[in-house]
Amino acid sequence: MNILVTGAKGFVGKNLVENLKNIRDGKNRTRPGITIDKIYEYDLENTPDELDAFCADCGFVFNLAGVNRPKDPEEFRKGNFGFASTLLDTLKKHGNRCPVMLSSSLQATLAGRFGKSEYGLSKKAGEELFFDYSAETGAEVYVYRFPNLVGKWVKPNYNSAVGTFCNNIANDLPITVNDPSVELELLFIDDLIEEMFDALEGKPHRCEYPSADSEWDGLTPKPLESGKYCYAPVTHKATLGRIVELLNTFHDQPQTLIMPEIAPGSFEKKLYSMYLSYLPKDKVAFDLKMNKDDRGSFTELLKTASHGQFSVNISKPGITKGQHWHNTKWEFFIVVSGRALIQERKIGTDEVIEFEVSGEKIRAVHMLPGYTHNIINLSKTEDLVTLMWANEIFDSNHPDTFFEPV
């Protein structure tokens, strides 16, 4: 299949094109039903002749071209209606009845505060153009009304408050939040890409937009297999206050070392990924505090809100470290370089259990609660490097660590 993407250099277009390439080149094998031969990228610098050639040869069209920040309101109609008309006329010229996807906006519902939106009116006109085209030619059209689109590569200080917040907080620039209680519905780009792949496979999620009444706000899609419109089913709602709170937590992570909860598929995970894409070069790497003495060093690497912390311990040749026990804390010691002897003794007994480990065969050894334990570097010449995990973040006020030789 040959695919035409209009607006290919925009936020959505760039993400879509790069992910289509992953399928085309066999890097993404999660969609075996999609075979891609050519990807035609159309944007402002392309010529009418190129658009003509692309329309003659494509088997699917993603129409992402549009205008959302014009200097003159008339540009809305020109960009959101005029080009769509040219695109559809060119497809008709070649008798190409391939499926066509349209990127529209929730503003096209003209519901609530969008009732007099010039942008919404232009998007609505574009939608009707596509529905008329489908009725005339029999071609499938997939009309999507998107909420706030966010994710990597979204342009800050343009049309995304979240993109602006990510950029400014990552770069230590000020932000302005007039009302933290304002709630946004956010569609992350990677969730949108998955829905676009669904559309390519001929199985978009369909819906209707019921008029505003006691049950519906006019903006929320109602899933319906025979629906006129299409929608991406995975979105997230969050207030501006919550978004800024999370972004400040992400910003402070190199100092606190605390990684917030980022469950798979969660809003927090997706927002963190977006935030990281705005980091300047001088923040991509950051120093960690190494606690050094003549025995070696101990460095805390990462702390989590509910799953403990990670550290790395370096022991000089012949050095013994540890010699303490815990009541309820437990740990894993994982030697990644060098040779070591790990010893543990249950408090109140004389029996010592021993484990000889090395980076040659990596093993994880439990440090048992109620057992005093140590780790001895067996080498006379090489440092011993051990990754350590504890089930809880170290609390200096309640350290639960008591000296006692094994």
PDB file of C-alpha atoms in Angstrom, residues 23-211:
ATOM      1  CA  ILE A  23       6.159  -0.560   9.900  1.00  0.00           C
ATOM      2  CA  ARG A  24       7.412  -0.210   6.328  1.00  0.00           C
ATOM      3  CA  ASP A  25      10.974  -1.117   7.336  1.00  0.00           C
ATOM      4  CA  GLY A  26       9.989  -4.041   9.559  1.00  0.00           C
ATOM      5  CA  LYS A  27      11.047  -2.357  12.804  1.00  0.00           C
ATOM      6  CA  ASN A  28       7.490  -2.410  14.178  1.00  0.00           C
ATOM      7  CA  ARG A  29       5.946  -5.861  13.770  1.00  0.00           C
ATOM      8  CA  THR A  30       2.870  -5.325  15.921  1.00  0.00           C
ATOM      9  CA  ARG A  31       0.681  -4.681  12.873  1.00  0.00           C
ATOM     10  CA  PRO A  32       1.169  -7.654  10.535  1.00  0.00           C
ATOM     11  CA  GLY A  33      -1.971  -6.700   8.621  1.00  0.00           C
ATOM     12  CA  ILE A  34      -0.392  -3.480   7.344  1.00  0.00           C
ATOM     13  CA  THR A  35       2.003  -3.578   4.384  1.00  0.00           C
ATOM     14  CA  ILE A  36       3.502  -0.264   3.309  1.00  0.00           C
ATOM     15  CA  ASP A  37       5.397   0.313   0.069  1.00  0.00           C
ATOM     16  CA  LYS A  38       5.687   4.085  -0.321  1.00  0.00           C
ATOM     17  CA  ILE A  39       4.989   7.012   2.007  1.00  0.00           C
ATOM     18  CA  TYR A  40       4.207  10.246   0.193  1.00  0.00           C
ATOM     19  CA  GLU A  41       4.923  13.246   2.425  1.00  0.00           C
ATOM     20  CA  TYR A  42       3.091  16.393   1.355  1.00  0.00           C
ATOM     21  CA  ASP A  43       3.512  19.803   2.987  1.00  0.00           C
ATOM     22  CA  LEU A  44       3.634  23.503   2.142  1.00  0.00           C
ATOM     23  CA  GLU A  45       6.814  23.310   0.074  1.00  0.00           C
ATOM     24  CA  ASN A  46       5.442  20.603  -2.248  1.00  0.00           C
ATOM     25  CA  THR A  47       4.064  21.516  -5.671  1.00  0.00           C
ATOM     26  CA  PRO A  48       0.574  20.934  -7.134  1.00  0.00           C
ATOM     27  CA  ASP A  49       2.153  18.505  -9.606  1.00  0.00           C
ATOM     28  CA  GLU A  50       3.516  16.448  -6.728  1.00  0.00           C
ATOM     29  CA  LEU A  51       0.100  16.392  -5.056  1.00  0.00           C
ATOM     30  CA  ASP A  52      -1.371  15.233  -8.361  1.00  0.00           C
ATOM     31  CA  ALA A  53       1.128  12.381  -8.638  1.00  0.00           C
ATOM     32  CA  PHE A  54       0.640  11.350  -5.017  1.00  0.00           C
ATOM     33  CA  CYS A  55      -3.164  11.285  -5.366  1.00  0.00           C
ATOM     34  CA  ALA A  56      -2.906   9.128  -8.464  1.00  0.00           C
ATOM     35  CA  ASP A  57      -0.826   6.486  -6.719  1.00  0.00           C
ATOM     36  CA  CYS A  58      -1.927   6.327  -3.063  1.00  0.00           C
ATOM     37  CA  GLY A  59      -4.062   3.667  -1.405  1.00  0.00           C
ATOM     38  CA  PHE A  60      -4.845   5.622   1.767  1.00  0.00           C
ATOM     39  CA  VAL A  61      -4.793   9.315   2.672  1.00  0.00           C
ATOM     40  CA  PHE A  62      -4.167  10.867   6.068  1.00  0.00           C
ATOM     41  CA  ASN A  63      -5.252  14.491   5.633  1.00  0.00           C
ATOM     42  CA  LEU A  64      -3.561  16.310   8.527  1.00  0.00           C
ATOM     43  CA  ALA A  65      -3.042  19.627   6.723  1.00  0.00           C
ATOM     44  CA  GLY A  66      -4.783  22.591   8.300  1.00  0.00           C
ATOM     45  CA  VAL A  67      -4.488  26.024   9.876  1.00  0.00           C
ATOM     46  CA  ASN A  68      -5.004  26.730  13.573  1.00  0.00           C
ATOM     47  CA  ARG A  69      -3.100  29.938  14.305  1.00  0.00           C
ATOM     48  CA  PRO A  70      -3.696  32.289  11.337  1.00  0.00           C
ATOM     49  CA  LYS A  71      -3.040  36.005  11.205  1.00  0.00           C
ATOM     50  CA  ASP A  72      -6.351  36.495   9.421  1.00  0.00           C
ATOM     51  CA  PRO A  73      -9.514  34.461  10.256  1.00  0.00           C
ATOM     52  CA  GLU A  74     -10.082  34.035   6.520  1.00  0.00           C
ATOM     53  CA  GLU A  75      -7.015  31.771   6.511  1.00  0.00           C
ATOM     54  CA  PHE A  76      -9.046  29.257   8.533  1.00  0.00           C
ATOM     55  CA  ARG A  77     -11.364  28.626   5.610  1.00  0.00           C
ATOM     56  CA  LYS A  78      -8.562  28.682   3.082  1.00  0.00           C
ATOM     57  CA  GLY A  79      -6.418  26.221   5.050  1.00  0.00           C
ATOM     58  CA  ASN A  80      -9.093  23.966   6.517  1.00  0.00           C
ATOM     59  CA  PHE A  81     -11.598  23.960   3.661  1.00  0.00           C
ATOM     60  CA  GLY A  82      -9.776  25.145   0.557  1.00  0.00           C
ATOM     61  CA  PHE A  83      -6.972  22.576   0.602  1.00  0.00           C
ATOM     62  CA  ALA A  84      -9.363  19.755   1.517  1.00  0.00           C
ATOM     63  CA  SER A  85     -11.413  20.639  -1.553  1.00  0.00           C
ATOM     64  CA  THR A  86      -8.298  20.567  -3.743  1.00  0.00           C
ATOM     65  CA  LEU A  87      -7.241  17.210  -2.294  1.00  0.00           C
ATOM     66  CA  LEU A  88     -10.619  15.571  -2.886  1.00  0.00           C
ATOM     67  CA  ASP A  89     -10.950  17.033  -6.383  1.00  0.00           C
ATOM     68  CA  THR A  90      -7.543  15.608  -7.259  1.00  0.00           C
ATOM     69  CA  LEU A  91      -8.510  12.154  -5.985  1.00  0.00           C
ATOM     70  CA  LYS A  92     -11.720  12.331  -8.045  1.00  0.00           C
ATOM     71  CA  LYS A  93      -9.735  13.384 -11.109  1.00  0.00           C
ATOM     72  CA  HIS A  94      -7.827  10.103 -10.940  1.00  0.00           C
ATOM     73  CA  GLY A  95     -10.845   8.021  -9.964  1.00  0.00           C
ATOM     74  CA  ASN A  96      -9.058   7.114  -6.758  1.00  0.00           C
ATOM     75  CA  ARG A  97     -11.643   5.956  -4.196  1.00  0.00           C
ATOM     76  CA  CYS A  98      -9.157   4.992  -1.489  1.00  0.00           C
ATOM     77  CA  PRO A  99     -10.055   5.633   2.183  1.00  0.00           C
ATOM     78  CA  VAL A 100      -9.388   9.173   3.417  1.00  0.00           C
ATOM     79  CA  MET A 101      -8.890  10.222   7.023  1.00  0.00           C
ATOM     80  CA  LEU A 102      -9.607  13.796   8.105  1.00  0.00           C
ATOM     81  CA  SER A 103      -8.055  15.469  11.136  1.00  0.00           C
ATOM     82  CA  SER A 104     -10.788  17.690  12.558  1.00  0.00           C
ATOM     83  CA  SER A 105     -11.322  19.160  16.010  1.00  0.00           C
ATOM     84  CA  LEU A 106     -13.799  19.042  18.876  1.00  0.00           C
ATOM     85  CA  GLN A 107     -14.367  22.694  18.081  1.00  0.00           C
ATOM     86  CA  ALA A 108     -16.279  21.512  14.997  1.00  0.00           C
ATOM     87  CA  THR A 109     -19.069  20.389  17.353  1.00  0.00           C
ATOM     88  CA  LEU A 110     -19.755  24.117  17.871  1.00  0.00           C
ATOM     89  CA  ALA A 111     -20.866  23.126  21.367  1.00  0.00           C
ATOM     90  CA  GLY A 112     -20.493  25.282  24.463  1.00  0.00           C
ATOM     91  CA  ARG A 113     -17.715  27.839  24.217  1.00  0.00           C
ATOM     92  CA  PHE A 114     -16.991  26.765  20.624  1.00  0.00           C
ATOM     93  CA  GLY A 115     -20.349  28.005  19.313  1.00  0.00           C
ATOM     94  CA  LYS A 116     -18.867  31.006  17.484  1.00  0.00           C
ATOM     95  CA  SER A 117     -15.381  29.701  16.787  1.00  0.00           C
ATOM     96  CA  GLU A 118     -14.074  30.663  13.359  1.00  0.00           C
ATOM     97  CA  TYR A 119     -11.735  27.694  13.595  1.00  0.00           C
ATOM     98  CA  GLY A 120     -14.610  25.379  14.523  1.00  0.00           C
ATOM     99  CA  LEU A 121     -16.754  26.671  11.684  1.00  0.00           C
ATOM    100  CA  SER A 122     -13.963  26.064   9.170  1.00  0.00           C
ATOM    101  CA  LYS A 123     -13.399  22.548  10.536  1.00  0.00           C
ATOM    102  CA  LYS A 124     -17.133  21.821  10.379  1.00  0.00           C
ATOM    103  CA  ALA A 125     -17.212  22.951   6.738  1.00  0.00           C
ATOM    104  CA  GLY A 126     -14.266  20.663   6.000  1.00  0.00           C
ATOM    105  CA  GLU A 127     -16.081  17.733   7.602  1.00  0.00           C
ATOM    106  CA  GLU A 128     -19.183  18.261   5.472  1.00  0.00           C
ATOM    107  CA  LEU A 129     -17.002  18.410   2.383  1.00  0.00           C
ATOM    108  CA  PHE A 130     -15.645  14.934   3.201  1.00  0.00           C
ATOM    109  CA  PHE A 131     -19.073  13.476   3.925  1.00  0.00           C
ATOM    110  CA  ASP A 132     -20.379  14.844   0.619  1.00  0.00           C
ATOM    111  CA  TYR A 133     -17.338  13.357  -1.135  1.00  0.00           C
ATOM    112  CA  SER A 134     -18.074   9.968   0.400  1.00  0.00           C
ATOM    113  CA  ALA A 135     -21.724  10.123  -0.663  1.00  0.00           C
ATOM    114  CA  GLU A 136     -20.708  11.051  -4.212  1.00  0.00           C
ATOM    115  CA  THR A 137     -17.862   8.570  -4.742  1.00  0.00           C
ATOM    116  CA  GLY A 138     -18.537   5.756  -2.276  1.00  0.00           C
ATOM    117  CA  ALA A 139     -15.086   6.204  -0.751  1.00  0.00           C
ATOM    118  CA  GLU A 140     -14.632   5.553   2.958  1.00  0.00           C
ATOM    119  CA  VAL A 141     -13.977   8.696   4.989  1.00  0.00           C
ATOM    120  CA  TYR A 142     -12.790   8.669   8.600  1.00  0.00           C
ATOM    121  CA  VAL A 143     -13.514  12.012  10.278  1.00  0.00           C
ATOM    122  CA  TYR A 144     -11.813  12.439  13.653  1.00  0.00           C
ATOM    123  CA  ARG A 145     -12.580  15.293  16.056  1.00  0.00           C
ATOM    124  CA  PHE A 146      -9.524  15.593  18.245  1.00  0.00           C
ATOM    125  CA  PRO A 147      -9.313  17.088  21.741  1.00  0.00           C
ATOM    126  CA  ASN A 148      -5.986  18.613  22.939  1.00  0.00           C
ATOM    127  CA  LEU A 149      -3.176  16.755  21.178  1.00  0.00           C
ATOM    128  CA  VAL A 150       0.023  16.352  23.173  1.00  0.00           C
ATOM    129  CA  GLY A 151       3.254  14.362  23.168  1.00  0.00           C
ATOM    130  CA  LYS A 152       6.837  14.528  21.962  1.00  0.00           C
ATOM    131  CA  TRP A 153       7.629  17.162  19.334  1.00  0.00           C
ATOM    132  CA  VAL A 154       4.562  19.308  20.009  1.00  0.00           C
ATOM    133  CA  LYS A 155       5.538  22.931  19.444  1.00  0.00           C
ATOM    134  CA  PRO A 156       5.648  25.050  22.631  1.00  0.00           C
ATOM    135  CA  ASN A 157       4.242  28.575  22.761  1.00  0.00           C
ATOM    136  CA  TYR A 158       1.975  27.740  19.854  1.00  0.00           C
ATOM    137  CA  ASN A 159      -1.301  25.926  20.487  1.00  0.00           C
ATOM    138  CA  SER A 160      -0.565  23.551  23.376  1.00  0.00           C
ATOM    139  CA  ALA A 161      -0.476  24.757  26.968  1.00  0.00           C
ATOM    140  CA  VAL A 162       0.949  21.402  28.032  1.00  0.00           C
ATOM    141  CA  GLY A 163       3.729  21.668  25.461  1.00  0.00           C
ATOM    142  CA  THR A 164       4.534  25.165  26.723  1.00  0.00           C
ATOM    143  CA  PHE A 165       4.561  23.988  30.349  1.00  0.00           C
ATOM    144  CA  CYS A 166       6.849  21.041  29.517  1.00  0.00           C
ATOM    145  CA  ASN A 167       9.265  23.235  27.598  1.00  0.00           C
ATOM    146  CA  ASN A 168       9.374  26.044  30.145  1.00  0.00           C
ATOM    147  CA  ILE A 169       9.694  23.877  33.242  1.00  0.00           C
ATOM    148  CA  ALA A 170      12.368  21.711  31.600  1.00  0.00           C
ATOM    149  CA  ASN A 171      14.304  24.857  30.693  1.00  0.00           C
ATOM    150  CA  ASP A 172      13.719  26.717  33.997  1.00  0.00           C
ATOM    151  CA  LEU A 173      11.484  29.318  32.363  1.00  0.00           C
ATOM    152  CA  PRO A 174       8.410  30.849  34.056  1.00  0.00           C
ATOM    153  CA  ILE A 175       4.878  29.639  33.373  1.00  0.00           C
ATOM    154  CA  THR A 176       1.497  31.266  33.965  1.00  0.00           C
ATOM    155  CA  VAL A 177      -1.554  29.379  35.225  1.00  0.00           C
ATOM    156  CA  ASN A 178      -4.587  31.609  35.647  1.00  0.00           C
ATOM    157  CA  ASP A 179      -6.933  28.898  36.886  1.00  0.00           C
ATOM    158  CA  PRO A 180      -5.396  25.604  38.128  1.00  0.00           C
ATOM    159  CA  SER A 181      -8.846  23.988  38.322  1.00  0.00           C
ATOM    160  CA  VAL A 182      -9.374  24.087  34.538  1.00  0.00           C
ATOM    161  CA  GLU A 183      -9.611  20.516  33.250  1.00  0.00           C
ATOM    162  CA  LEU A 184      -8.192  19.439  29.884  1.00  0.00           C
ATOM    163  CA  GLU A 185      -8.923  16.330  27.873  1.00  0.00           C
ATOM    164  CA  LEU A 186      -5.614  15.159  26.423  1.00  0.00           C
ATOM    165  CA  LEU A 187      -4.939  12.775  23.560  1.00  0.00           C
ATOM    166  CA  PHE A 188      -1.315  11.658  23.562  1.00  0.00           C
ATOM    167  CA  ILE A 189       0.281  11.224  20.170  1.00  0.00           C
ATOM    168  CA  ASP A 190       1.229   7.575  20.646  1.00  0.00           C
ATOM    169  CA  ASP A 191      -2.391   6.665  21.444  1.00  0.00           C
ATOM    170  CA  LEU A 192      -3.479   8.593  18.361  1.00  0.00           C
ATOM    171  CA  ILE A 193      -0.931   6.743  16.200  1.00  0.00           C
ATOM    172  CA  GLU A 194      -2.392   3.411  17.343  1.00  0.00           C
ATOM    173  CA  GLU A 195      -5.857   4.589  16.333  1.00  0.00           C
ATOM    174  CA  MET A 196      -4.501   5.682  12.952  1.00  0.00           C
ATOM    175  CA  PHE A 197      -3.095   2.196  12.487  1.00  0.00           C
ATOM    176  CA  ASP A 198      -6.567   0.854  13.322  1.00  0.00           C
ATOM    177  CA  ALA A 199      -7.964   3.077  10.579  1.00  0.00           C
ATOM    178  CA  LEU A 200      -5.356   1.753   8.136  1.00  0.00           C
ATOM    179  CA  GLU A 201      -6.576  -1.735   8.940  1.00  0.00           C
ATOM    180  CA  GLY A 202     -10.159  -0.635   8.212  1.00  0.00           C
ATOM    181  CA  LYS A 203     -11.330  -0.843  11.818  1.00  0.00           C
ATOM    182  CA  PRO A 204     -11.505   2.701  13.217  1.00  0.00           C
ATOM    183  CA  HIS A 205     -13.450   3.341  16.411  1.00  0.00           C
ATOM    184  CA  ARG A 206     -16.721   4.966  15.363  1.00  0.00           C
ATOM    185  CA  CYS A 207     -18.990   7.304  17.305  1.00  0.00           C
ATOM    186  CA  GLU A 208     -21.613  10.021  17.255  1.00  0.00           C
ATOM    187  CA  TYR A 209     -21.672  13.396  19.015  1.00  0.00           C
ATOM    188  CA  PRO A 210     -25.112  13.745  20.651  1.00  0.00           C
ATOM    189  CA  SER A 211     -26.364  17.279  21.132  1.00  0.00           C
TER     190      SER A 211
END
